Each structure stands twice: as structure tokens, then as C-alpha cells.
Short mmCIF file of C-alpha atoms and ligand atoms in Angstrom, two decimals:
data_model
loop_
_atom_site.label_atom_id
_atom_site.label_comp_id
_atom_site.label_asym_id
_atom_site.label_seq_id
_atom_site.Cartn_x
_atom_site.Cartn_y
_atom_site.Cartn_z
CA UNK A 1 -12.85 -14.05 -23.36
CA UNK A 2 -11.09 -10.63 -22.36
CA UNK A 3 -11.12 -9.56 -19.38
CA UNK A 4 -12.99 -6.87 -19.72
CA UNK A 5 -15.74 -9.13 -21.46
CA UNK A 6 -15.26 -11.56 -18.62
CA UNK A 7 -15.96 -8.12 -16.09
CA UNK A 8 -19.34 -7.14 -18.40
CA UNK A 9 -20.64 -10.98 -18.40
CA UNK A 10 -20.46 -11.13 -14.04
CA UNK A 11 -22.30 -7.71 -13.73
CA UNK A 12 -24.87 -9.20 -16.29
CA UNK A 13 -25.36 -12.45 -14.77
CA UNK A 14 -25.37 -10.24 -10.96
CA UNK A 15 -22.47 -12.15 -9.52
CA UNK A 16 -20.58 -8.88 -8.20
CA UNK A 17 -19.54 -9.98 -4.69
CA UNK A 18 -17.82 -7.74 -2.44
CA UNK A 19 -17.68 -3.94 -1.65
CA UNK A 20 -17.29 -2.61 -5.27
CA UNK A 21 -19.00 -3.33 -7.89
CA UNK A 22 -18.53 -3.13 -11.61
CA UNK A 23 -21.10 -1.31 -13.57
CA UNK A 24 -21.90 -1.93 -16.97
CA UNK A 25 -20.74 1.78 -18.97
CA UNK A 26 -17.67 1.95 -21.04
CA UNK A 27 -15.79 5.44 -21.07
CA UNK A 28 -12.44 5.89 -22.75
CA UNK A 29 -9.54 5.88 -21.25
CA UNK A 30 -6.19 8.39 -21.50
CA UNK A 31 -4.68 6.13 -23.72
CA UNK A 32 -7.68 6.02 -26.30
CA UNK A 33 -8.56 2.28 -25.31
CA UNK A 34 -12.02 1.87 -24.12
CA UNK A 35 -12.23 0.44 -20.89
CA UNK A 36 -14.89 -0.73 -18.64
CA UNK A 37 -15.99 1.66 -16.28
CA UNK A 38 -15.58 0.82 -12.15
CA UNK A 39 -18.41 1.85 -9.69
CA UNK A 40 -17.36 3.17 -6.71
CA UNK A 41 -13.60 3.22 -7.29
CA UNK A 42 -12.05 5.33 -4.90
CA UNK A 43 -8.27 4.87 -4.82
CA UNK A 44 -5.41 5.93 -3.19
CA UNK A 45 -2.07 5.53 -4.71
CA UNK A 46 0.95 6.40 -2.51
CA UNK A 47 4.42 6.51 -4.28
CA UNK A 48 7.56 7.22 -2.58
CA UNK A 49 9.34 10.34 -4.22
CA UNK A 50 9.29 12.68 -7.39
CA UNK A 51 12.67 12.72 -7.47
CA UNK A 52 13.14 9.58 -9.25
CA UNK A 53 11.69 9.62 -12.94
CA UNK A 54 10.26 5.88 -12.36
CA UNK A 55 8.09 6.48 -10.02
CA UNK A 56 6.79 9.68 -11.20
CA UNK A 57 5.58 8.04 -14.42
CA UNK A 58 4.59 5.18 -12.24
CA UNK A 59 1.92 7.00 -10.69
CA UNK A 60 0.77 9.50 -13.25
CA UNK A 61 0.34 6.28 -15.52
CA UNK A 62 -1.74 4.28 -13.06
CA UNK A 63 -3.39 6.97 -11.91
CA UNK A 64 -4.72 8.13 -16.03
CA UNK A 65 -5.69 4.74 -16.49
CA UNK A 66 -7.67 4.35 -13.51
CA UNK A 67 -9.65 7.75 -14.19
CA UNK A 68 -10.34 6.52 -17.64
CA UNK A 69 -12.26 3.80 -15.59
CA UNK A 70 -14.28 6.64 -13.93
CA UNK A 71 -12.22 6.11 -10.61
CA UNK A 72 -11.47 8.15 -8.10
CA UNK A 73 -7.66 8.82 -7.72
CA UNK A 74 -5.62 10.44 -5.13
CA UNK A 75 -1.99 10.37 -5.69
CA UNK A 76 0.51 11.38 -3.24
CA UNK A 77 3.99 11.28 -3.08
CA UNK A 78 6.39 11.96 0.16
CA UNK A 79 9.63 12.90 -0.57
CA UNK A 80 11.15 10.14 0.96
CA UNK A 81 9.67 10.52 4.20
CA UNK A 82 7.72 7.64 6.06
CA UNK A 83 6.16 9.55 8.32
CA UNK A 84 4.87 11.76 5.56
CA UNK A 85 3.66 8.41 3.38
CA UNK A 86 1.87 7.28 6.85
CA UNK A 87 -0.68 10.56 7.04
CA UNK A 88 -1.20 10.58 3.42
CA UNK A 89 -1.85 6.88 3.44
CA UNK A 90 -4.34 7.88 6.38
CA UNK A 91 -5.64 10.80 4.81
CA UNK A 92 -6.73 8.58 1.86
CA UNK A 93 -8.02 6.22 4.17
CA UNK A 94 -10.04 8.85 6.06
CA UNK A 95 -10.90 9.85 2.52
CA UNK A 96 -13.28 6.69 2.17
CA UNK A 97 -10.25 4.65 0.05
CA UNK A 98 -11.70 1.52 -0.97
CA UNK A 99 -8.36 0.17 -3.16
CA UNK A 100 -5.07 1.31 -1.43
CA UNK A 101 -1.75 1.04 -3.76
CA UNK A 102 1.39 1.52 -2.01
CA UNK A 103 5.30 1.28 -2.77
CA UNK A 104 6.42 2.07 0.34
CA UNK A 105 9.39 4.26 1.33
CA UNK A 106 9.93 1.66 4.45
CA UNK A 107 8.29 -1.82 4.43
CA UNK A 108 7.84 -2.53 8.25
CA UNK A 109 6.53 0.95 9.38
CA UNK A 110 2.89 0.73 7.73
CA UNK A 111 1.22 -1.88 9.30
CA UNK A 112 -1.13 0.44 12.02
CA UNK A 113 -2.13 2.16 8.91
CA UNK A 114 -2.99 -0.89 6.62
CA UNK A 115 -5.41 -1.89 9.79
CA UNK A 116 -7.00 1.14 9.77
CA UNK A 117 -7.87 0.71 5.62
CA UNK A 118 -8.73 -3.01 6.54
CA UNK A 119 -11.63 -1.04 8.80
CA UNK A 120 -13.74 0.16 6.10
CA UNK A 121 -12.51 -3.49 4.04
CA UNK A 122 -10.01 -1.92 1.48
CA UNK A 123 -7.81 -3.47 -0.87
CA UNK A 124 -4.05 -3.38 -0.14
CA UNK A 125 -1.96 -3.93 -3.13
CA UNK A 126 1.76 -3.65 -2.55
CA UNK A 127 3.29 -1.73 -5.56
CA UNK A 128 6.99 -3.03 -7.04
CA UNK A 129 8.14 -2.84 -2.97
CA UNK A 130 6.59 -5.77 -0.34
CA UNK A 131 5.15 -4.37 2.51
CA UNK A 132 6.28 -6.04 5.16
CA UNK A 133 5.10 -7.46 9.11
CA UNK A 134 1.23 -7.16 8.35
CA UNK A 135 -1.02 -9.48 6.91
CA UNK A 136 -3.29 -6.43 5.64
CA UNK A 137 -1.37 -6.81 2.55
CA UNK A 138 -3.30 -8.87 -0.48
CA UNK A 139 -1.68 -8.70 -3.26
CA UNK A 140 1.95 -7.61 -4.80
CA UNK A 141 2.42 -6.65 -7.80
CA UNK A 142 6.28 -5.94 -8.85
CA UNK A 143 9.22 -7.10 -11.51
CA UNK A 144 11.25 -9.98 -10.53
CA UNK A 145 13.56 -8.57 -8.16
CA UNK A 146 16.15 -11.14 -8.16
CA UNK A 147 16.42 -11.90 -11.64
CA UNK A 148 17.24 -7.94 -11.91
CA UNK A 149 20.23 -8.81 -9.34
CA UNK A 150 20.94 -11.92 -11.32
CA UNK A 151 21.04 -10.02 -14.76
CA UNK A 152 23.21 -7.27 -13.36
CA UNK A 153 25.78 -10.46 -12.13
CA UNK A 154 24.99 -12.55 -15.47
CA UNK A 155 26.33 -9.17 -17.64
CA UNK A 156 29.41 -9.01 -15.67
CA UNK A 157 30.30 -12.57 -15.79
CA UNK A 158 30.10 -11.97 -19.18
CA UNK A 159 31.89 -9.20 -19.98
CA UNK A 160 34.28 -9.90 -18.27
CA UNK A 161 34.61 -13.29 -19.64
CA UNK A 162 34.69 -14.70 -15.67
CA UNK A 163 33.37 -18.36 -17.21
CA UNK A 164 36.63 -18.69 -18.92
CA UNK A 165 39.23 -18.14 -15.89
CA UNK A 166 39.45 -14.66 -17.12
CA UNK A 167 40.63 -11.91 -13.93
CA UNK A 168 41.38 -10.79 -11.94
CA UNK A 169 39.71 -7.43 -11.85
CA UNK A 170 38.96 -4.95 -9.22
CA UNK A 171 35.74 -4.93 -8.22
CA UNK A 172 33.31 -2.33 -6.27
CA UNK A 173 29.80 -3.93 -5.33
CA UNK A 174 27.19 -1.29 -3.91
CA UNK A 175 23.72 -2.36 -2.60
CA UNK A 176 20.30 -0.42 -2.23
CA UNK A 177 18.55 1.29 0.53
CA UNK A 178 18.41 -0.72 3.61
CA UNK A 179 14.79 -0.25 4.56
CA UNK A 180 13.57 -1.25 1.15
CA UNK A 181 12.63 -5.10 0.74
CA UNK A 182 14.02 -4.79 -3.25
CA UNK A 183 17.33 -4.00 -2.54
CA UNK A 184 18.01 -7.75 -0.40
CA UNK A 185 16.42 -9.09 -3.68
CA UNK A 186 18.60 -7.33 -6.20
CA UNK A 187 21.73 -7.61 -4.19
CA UNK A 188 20.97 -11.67 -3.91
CA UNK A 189 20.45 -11.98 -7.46
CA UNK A 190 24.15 -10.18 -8.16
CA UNK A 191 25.48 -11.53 -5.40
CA UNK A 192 24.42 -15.06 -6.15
CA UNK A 193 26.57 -15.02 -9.47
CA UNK A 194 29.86 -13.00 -8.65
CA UNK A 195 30.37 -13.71 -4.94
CA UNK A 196 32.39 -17.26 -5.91
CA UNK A 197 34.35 -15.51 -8.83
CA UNK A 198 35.02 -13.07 -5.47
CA UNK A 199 36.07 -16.37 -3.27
CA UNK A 200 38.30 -17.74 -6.36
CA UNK A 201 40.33 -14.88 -6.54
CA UNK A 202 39.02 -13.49 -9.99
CA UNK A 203 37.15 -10.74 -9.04
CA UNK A 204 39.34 -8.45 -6.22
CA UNK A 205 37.32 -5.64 -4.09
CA UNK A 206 40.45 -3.48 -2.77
CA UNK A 207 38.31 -1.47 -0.92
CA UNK A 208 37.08 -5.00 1.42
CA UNK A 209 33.60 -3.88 0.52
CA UNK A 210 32.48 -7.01 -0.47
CA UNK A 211 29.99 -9.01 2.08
CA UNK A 212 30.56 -12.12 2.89
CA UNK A 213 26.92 -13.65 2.43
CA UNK A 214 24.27 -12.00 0.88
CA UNK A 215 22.63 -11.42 4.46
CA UNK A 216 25.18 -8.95 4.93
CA UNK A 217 24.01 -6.35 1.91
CA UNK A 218 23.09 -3.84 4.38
CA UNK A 219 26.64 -2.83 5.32
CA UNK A 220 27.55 -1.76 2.03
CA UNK A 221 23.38 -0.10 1.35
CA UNK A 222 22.76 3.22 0.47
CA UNK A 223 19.97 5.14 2.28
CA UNK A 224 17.27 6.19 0.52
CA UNK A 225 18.97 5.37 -2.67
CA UNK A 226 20.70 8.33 -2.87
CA UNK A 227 22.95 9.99 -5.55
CA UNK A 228 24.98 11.66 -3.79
CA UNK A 229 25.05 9.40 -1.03
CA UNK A 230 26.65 6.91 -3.62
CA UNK A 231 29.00 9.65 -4.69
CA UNK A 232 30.65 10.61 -1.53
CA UNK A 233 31.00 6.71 -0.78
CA UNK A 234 32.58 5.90 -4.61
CA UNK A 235 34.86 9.35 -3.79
CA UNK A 236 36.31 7.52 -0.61
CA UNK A 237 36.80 3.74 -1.90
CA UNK A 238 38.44 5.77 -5.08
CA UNK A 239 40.98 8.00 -2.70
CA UNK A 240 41.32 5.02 0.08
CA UNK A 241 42.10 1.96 -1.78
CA UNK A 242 43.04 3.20 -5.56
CA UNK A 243 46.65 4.78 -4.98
CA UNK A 244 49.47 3.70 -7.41
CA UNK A 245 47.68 3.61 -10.74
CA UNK A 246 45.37 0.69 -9.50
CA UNK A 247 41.84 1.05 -11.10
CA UNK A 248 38.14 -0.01 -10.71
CA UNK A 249 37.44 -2.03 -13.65
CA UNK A 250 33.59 -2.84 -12.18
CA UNK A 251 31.14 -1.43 -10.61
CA UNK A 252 27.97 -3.43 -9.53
CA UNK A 253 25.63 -0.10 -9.10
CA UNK A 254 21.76 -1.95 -8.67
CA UNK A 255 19.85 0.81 -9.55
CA UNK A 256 20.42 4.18 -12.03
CA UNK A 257 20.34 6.74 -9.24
CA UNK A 258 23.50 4.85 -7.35
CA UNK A 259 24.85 4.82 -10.88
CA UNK A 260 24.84 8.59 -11.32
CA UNK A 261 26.36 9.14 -8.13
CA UNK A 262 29.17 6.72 -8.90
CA UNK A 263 29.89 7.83 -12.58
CA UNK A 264 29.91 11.71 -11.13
CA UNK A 265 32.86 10.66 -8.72
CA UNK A 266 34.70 8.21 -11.73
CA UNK A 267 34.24 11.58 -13.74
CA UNK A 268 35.56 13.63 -11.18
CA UNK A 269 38.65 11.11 -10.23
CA UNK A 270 39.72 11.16 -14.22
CA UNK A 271 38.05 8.02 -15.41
CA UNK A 272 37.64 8.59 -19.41
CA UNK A 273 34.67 6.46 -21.42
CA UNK A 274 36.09 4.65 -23.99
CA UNK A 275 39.66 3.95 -22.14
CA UNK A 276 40.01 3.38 -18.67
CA UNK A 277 35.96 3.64 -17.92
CA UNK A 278 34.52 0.56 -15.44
CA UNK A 279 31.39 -1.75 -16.45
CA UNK A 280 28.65 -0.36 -14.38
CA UNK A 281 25.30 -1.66 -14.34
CA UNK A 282 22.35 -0.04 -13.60
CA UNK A 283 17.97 -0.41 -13.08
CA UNK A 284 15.20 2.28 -14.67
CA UNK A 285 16.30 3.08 -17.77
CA UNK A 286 15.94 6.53 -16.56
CA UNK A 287 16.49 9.51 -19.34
CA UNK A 288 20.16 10.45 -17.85
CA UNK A 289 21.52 7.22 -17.69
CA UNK A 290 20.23 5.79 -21.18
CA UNK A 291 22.10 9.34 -22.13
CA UNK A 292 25.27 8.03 -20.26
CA UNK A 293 24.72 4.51 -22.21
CA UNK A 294 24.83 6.16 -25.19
CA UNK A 295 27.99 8.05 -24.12
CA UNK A 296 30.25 4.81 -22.96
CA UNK A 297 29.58 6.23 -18.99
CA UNK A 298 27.21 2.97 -17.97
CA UNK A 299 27.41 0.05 -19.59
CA UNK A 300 23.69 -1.41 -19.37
CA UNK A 301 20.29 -0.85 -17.46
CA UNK A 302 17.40 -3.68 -16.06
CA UNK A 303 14.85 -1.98 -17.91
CA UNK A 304 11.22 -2.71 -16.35
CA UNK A 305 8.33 -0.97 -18.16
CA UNK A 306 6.55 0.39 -15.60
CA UNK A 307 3.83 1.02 -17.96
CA UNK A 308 3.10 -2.84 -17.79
CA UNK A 309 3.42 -3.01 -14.15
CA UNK A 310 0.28 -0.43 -14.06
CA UNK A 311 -1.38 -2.53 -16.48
CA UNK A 312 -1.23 -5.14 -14.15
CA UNK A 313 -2.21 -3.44 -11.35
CA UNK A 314 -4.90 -2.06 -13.36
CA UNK A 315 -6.74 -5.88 -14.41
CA UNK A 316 -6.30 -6.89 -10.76
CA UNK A 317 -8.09 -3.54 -9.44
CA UNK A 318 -10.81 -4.58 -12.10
CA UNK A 319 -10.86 -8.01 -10.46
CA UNK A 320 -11.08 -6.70 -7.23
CA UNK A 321 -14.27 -4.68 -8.12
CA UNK A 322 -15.87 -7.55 -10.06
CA UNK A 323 -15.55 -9.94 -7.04
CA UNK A 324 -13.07 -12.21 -9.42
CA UNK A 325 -10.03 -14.15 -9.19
CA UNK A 326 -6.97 -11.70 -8.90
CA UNK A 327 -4.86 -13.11 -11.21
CA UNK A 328 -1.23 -13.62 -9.60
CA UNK A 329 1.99 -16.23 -10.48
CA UNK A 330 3.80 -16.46 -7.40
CA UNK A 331 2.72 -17.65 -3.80
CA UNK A 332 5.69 -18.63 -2.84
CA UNK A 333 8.66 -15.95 -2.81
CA UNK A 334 7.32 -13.02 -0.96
CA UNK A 335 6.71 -13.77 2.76
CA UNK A 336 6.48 -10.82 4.56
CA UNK A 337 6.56 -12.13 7.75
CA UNK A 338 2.99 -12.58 9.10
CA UNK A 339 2.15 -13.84 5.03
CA UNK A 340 3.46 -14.84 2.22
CA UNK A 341 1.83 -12.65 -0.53
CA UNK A 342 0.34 -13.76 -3.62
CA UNK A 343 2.28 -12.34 -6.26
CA UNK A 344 2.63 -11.06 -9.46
CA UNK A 345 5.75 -10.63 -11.16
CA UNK A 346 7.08 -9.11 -14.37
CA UNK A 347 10.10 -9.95 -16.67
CA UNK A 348 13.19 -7.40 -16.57
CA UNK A 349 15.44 -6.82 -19.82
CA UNK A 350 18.63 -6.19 -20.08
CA UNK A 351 18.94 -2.87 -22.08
CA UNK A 352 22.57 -1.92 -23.77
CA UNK A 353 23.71 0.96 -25.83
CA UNK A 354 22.51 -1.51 -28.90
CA UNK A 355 19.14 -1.58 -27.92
CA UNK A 356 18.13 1.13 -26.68
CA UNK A 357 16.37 2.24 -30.13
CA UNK A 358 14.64 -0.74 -30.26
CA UNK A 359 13.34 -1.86 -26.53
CA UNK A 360 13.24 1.88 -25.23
CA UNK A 361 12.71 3.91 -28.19
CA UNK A 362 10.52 1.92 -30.52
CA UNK A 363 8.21 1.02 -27.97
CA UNK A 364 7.66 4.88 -26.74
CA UNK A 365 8.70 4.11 -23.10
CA UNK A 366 11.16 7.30 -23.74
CA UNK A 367 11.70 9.90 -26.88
CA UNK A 368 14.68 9.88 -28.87
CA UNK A 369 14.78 13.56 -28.12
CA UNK A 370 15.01 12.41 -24.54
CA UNK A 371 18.43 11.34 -25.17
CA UNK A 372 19.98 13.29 -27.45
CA UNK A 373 19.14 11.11 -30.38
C1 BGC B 401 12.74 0.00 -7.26
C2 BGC B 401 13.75 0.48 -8.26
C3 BGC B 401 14.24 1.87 -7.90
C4 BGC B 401 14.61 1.98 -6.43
C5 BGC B 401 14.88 3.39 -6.00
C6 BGC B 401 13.31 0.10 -5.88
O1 BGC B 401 12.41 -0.38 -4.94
O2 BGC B 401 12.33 -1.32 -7.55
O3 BGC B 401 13.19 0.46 -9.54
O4 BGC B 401 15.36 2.19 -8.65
O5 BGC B 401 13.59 1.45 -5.62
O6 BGC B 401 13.75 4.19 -6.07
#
């Protein structure tokens, strides 16, 4: 039975339990699909920027398919700012939110808002980021954070052929904002499969930058994930530690926006695709760097369709407001601290010049004339 099925068969038999209910009209949805629609829905969705292209069609997706459902959406974003994400998480609150669904700019700051929402009995689901120090959170809904740190390693061990002795190379690792619980996740998974190619020798990081346990991420982070943040800090390992002709050959970058701060300073320090040019890796699959993919500047991306991680988020809001079992399958990874939250996680891909036609393209995640194709 589909889940939407499953949704019309509770109303019918009047097993609804909880403070929404489901009622029993279909309307279509943005997409075309017809969906059932959700009684009393009021939700507020609170992403962390616009300036990232994820997130953007992160919440514009979730957001369409939830008004198909006949919900009501606010969706806020704030530039970055926790203190700004606090009042408009509050506003929506005050706003009579009855399903709150937050990737939060900082993890540990939201808990006095979460127990205000717990007041009038919302929902907290924790969007692609944990929220962290609260046990107002009930659900999480993200990709697998690690194995996007672990396919980011598993592509450089390869490449550079590390399994079979080969090295060594120079190597420059960068990690992700400190105050977002991803970036420990992503740097682990990497970290986990080139830190003993570091220790025997075959991967070199001239400029020391290279943490000694992957507690210690945080000293080589990037606040707020920013480009040029990344740029200024690639421009000083480059000018410090690469005099004499010595050259990066890799560059673990765990996200696209670090990437096109580090690929602007290789650029700028006379680093030519297709000759000299590092490995970089990469996360989003956002429209610039698939373009710099295609042009031999990054070598790969952990592509996670965001358009299935609103789907999910989508069936467990459903769930929610029928009073079912929210589907999750993981209770054991994400302990924030006062919980550990049940879970659902997503499969990351790999995505290489080779496939980006096929996984990106094909599937309509982006337009060929997106990229120059
Ligand atoms: C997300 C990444 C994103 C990064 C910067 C992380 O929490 O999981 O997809 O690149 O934040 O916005």
C-alpha cells in the first residue's frame, strides 16, 4: 500500500492521533503528482542562506511540495546569521507553526527556541544539519555525512593510486564551518581514509595543515563556509609553503563553495587545468563547479539530490499529520547530546566530468544550458 493510500485508509477508519490531522481531499501538487491534502499544516521552514544554490532549491522545493498538500508554508532564510534564524524561527512559532523544519546556521544556539515550538506541541525536524544540546529535536532527516567524507578520501586514494605505494604527493586538507555538526562528519569520513597514507609518508602537507586526529578538524575549518574565506587561506599555504617549484598536487575541499575559493587562488597562483592542476574534490553539484568539472578545474562533486531529501521530509511530515510511524533508518549515529535522533539518511554519489550528463543532467537536477553544454 502507498503511503498516501496508507494516509487515506487511517482518516477513514478515524485513527488520526495527534494535533494534525489528515483530511481526506486530494489537490495537485507543483510537480503535477496528486497528493493527499494535510489539514491544518502550518509550517515553518528555516534555511540558512541564499547564497548557496543548495539550499535555495532546498527550500523552494520543500516548500512547492508542501503547498501542493494545501499547507501552510513560511520560508525564511538568514543570511548566515543565527541570531537572525532565532527570531524567524520564533516568528514562525508565534505564527501558530505546528511542523518546524530547520538546517541550522549553528547547532547548539536553538534550543530556547525549539522549547518555545514544543509549547504549542510542534514537530521539530532537523533538516541535512543535527541540531544539537536539546531534546526538542524528533527527527533528522539528512545524506550520510560521513560516507560524503569517506567518498571524497576513497577518490583520492584512488587517483592517486595510494593502495599501490604510489606518493608521495603534497597534500592540502581543508575542513567545513566549525559551528556546523556536518563538517566533523565529512572531515571524519576523509580523514578516516587519507590520514595513515599522511602517517606513512605518502601523502606530504607542506603547509603542517594536517590534524592529527579527526577531533582536531576545527583548526583547519572555515567559517561559515566561505569562498573567499577559503581563498585567502589557499593564497597563504600557496605563498608560505610552495617556494622553489614545489606544487599542490591535492586538495581535499569538502564542499563546492571551499572549492571555488581554492580553485580562484590555484587560478590566480598559475595553476593550468590539464597540466599542473591538483585533484580537488568537492559537495553540491552546484552549477559553477559542475562548469569547472567540465573544464578540468575540480575533479569530482558528492552529489546529494536535494530533491529526494524533500521528498523525504515530505512522507514523514505526512506521517506526522496522520499520527503514523515516521519512517527513519538510523537511531544510532546522531546523538546530539541530550538524544540521539532517529534518523534518516540518504545515499551520496560520486559525480565526475563522465557523468555528469547522466546523474545530473538526465535526471533534470540541473540544465545542460546550466553548464555550458
Ligand atoms: C551541507 C552541505 C553544504 C554546506 C555549506 C552543509 O551542512 O550539508 O551540503 O555545502 O553545509 O552550506
Amino acid at each position: 500500500m502507498t503511503k498516501t493510500k496508507r494516509l487515506f485508509t487511517i482518516v477513514a477508519t478515524g485513527a488520526v492521533a495527534l494535533s494534525l490531522a489528515a483530511c481526506s481531499t486530494a489537490t495537485t501538487s507543483g510537480t503535477g503528482s496528486t497528493t493527499a491534502a494535510i489539514a491544518d499544516c502550518n509550517v515553518g521552514i528555516s534555511m540558512p542562506t541564499r547564497s548557496l544554490e543548495r539550499w535555495i532549491n532546498d527550500g523552494e522545493g520543500l516548500k512547492t511540495k508542501l503547498e501542493g498538500a494545501g499547507c501552510t508554508v513560511d520560508l525564511q532564510y538568514a543570511d548566515n546569521k543565527t541570531d537572525q534564524q532565532i527570531s524567524q524561527i520564533q516568528n514562525q512559532v508565534a505564527g501558530g507553526a505546528k511542523i518546524l523544519v530547520v538546517a541550522a546556521i549553528d547547532g547548539k544556539v536553538l534550543a530556547p527556541a525549539l522549547a518555545d515550538a514544543k509549547k504549542q506541541d510542534a514537530t521539530v525536524i532537523a533538516y541535512d544539519r543535527l541540531i544539537n544540546g536539546t531534546a526538542d529535536v524528533d527527527y533528522y532527516a539528512t545524506f550520510d555525512n560521513y560516507k560524503v567524507g569517506q567518498l571524497q578520501g576513497q577518490f583520492i586514494e584512488k587517483e592517486l593510486g595510494l593502495k599501490d605505494g604510489k606518493g608521495p604527493f603534497n597534500l592540502e586538507p581543508f575542513a567545513g564551518s566549525p559551528d556546523d555538526n556536518n563538517a566533523k562528519f565529512f572531515f571524519s569520513g576523509a580523514w578516516d581514509v587519507l590520514l595513515p597514507y599522511v602517517t606513512s609518508g605518502q601523502l606530504v602537507v607542506p603547509s603542517g595543515k594536517a590534524p592529527k586526529t579527526n577531533d582536531a578538524w576545527t583548526t583547519i575549518g572555515i567559517q561559515g563556509w566561505a569562498s573567499d574565506k577559503a581563498q585567502a587561506e589557499m593564497d597563504n599555504r600557496l605563498s608560505s609553503f610552495y617556494g622553489n617549484g614545489a606544487k599542490v598536487n591535492v586538495v581535499l575541499s569538502p564542499n563546492d563553495s571551499l572549492a571555488v575559493g581554492i580553485e580562484a587562488s590555484l587560478k590566480s597562483a598559475g595553476y593550468t587545468a590539464g597540466t599542473d592542476y591538483p585533484i580537488i574534490t568537492g559537495q553540491d553539484a552546484d552549477k559553477a563547479n559542475v562548469k569547472a568539472i567540465l573544464a578540468g578545474t575540480q575533479s569530482m562533486t558528492v552529489w546529494k539530490d536535494t530533491r529526494t531529501l524533500g521528498a523525504q521530509v515530505f512522507t514523514m511530515i505526512q506521517s506526522i499529520a496522520a499520527g503514523t510511524t515516521v519512517e527513519v533508518n538510523d537511531t544510532k549515529t546522531y546523538d546530539n547530546g541530550k538524544k540521539v535522533v532517529p534518523s534518516y539518511l540518504l545515499a551520496p554519489e560520486v559525480v565526475t566530468k563522465d557523468l555528469v550528463q547522466t546523474k545530473l543532467i538526465d535526471s533534470g537536477f540541473i540544465k545542460a544550458s546550466d553548464v555550458g553544454l
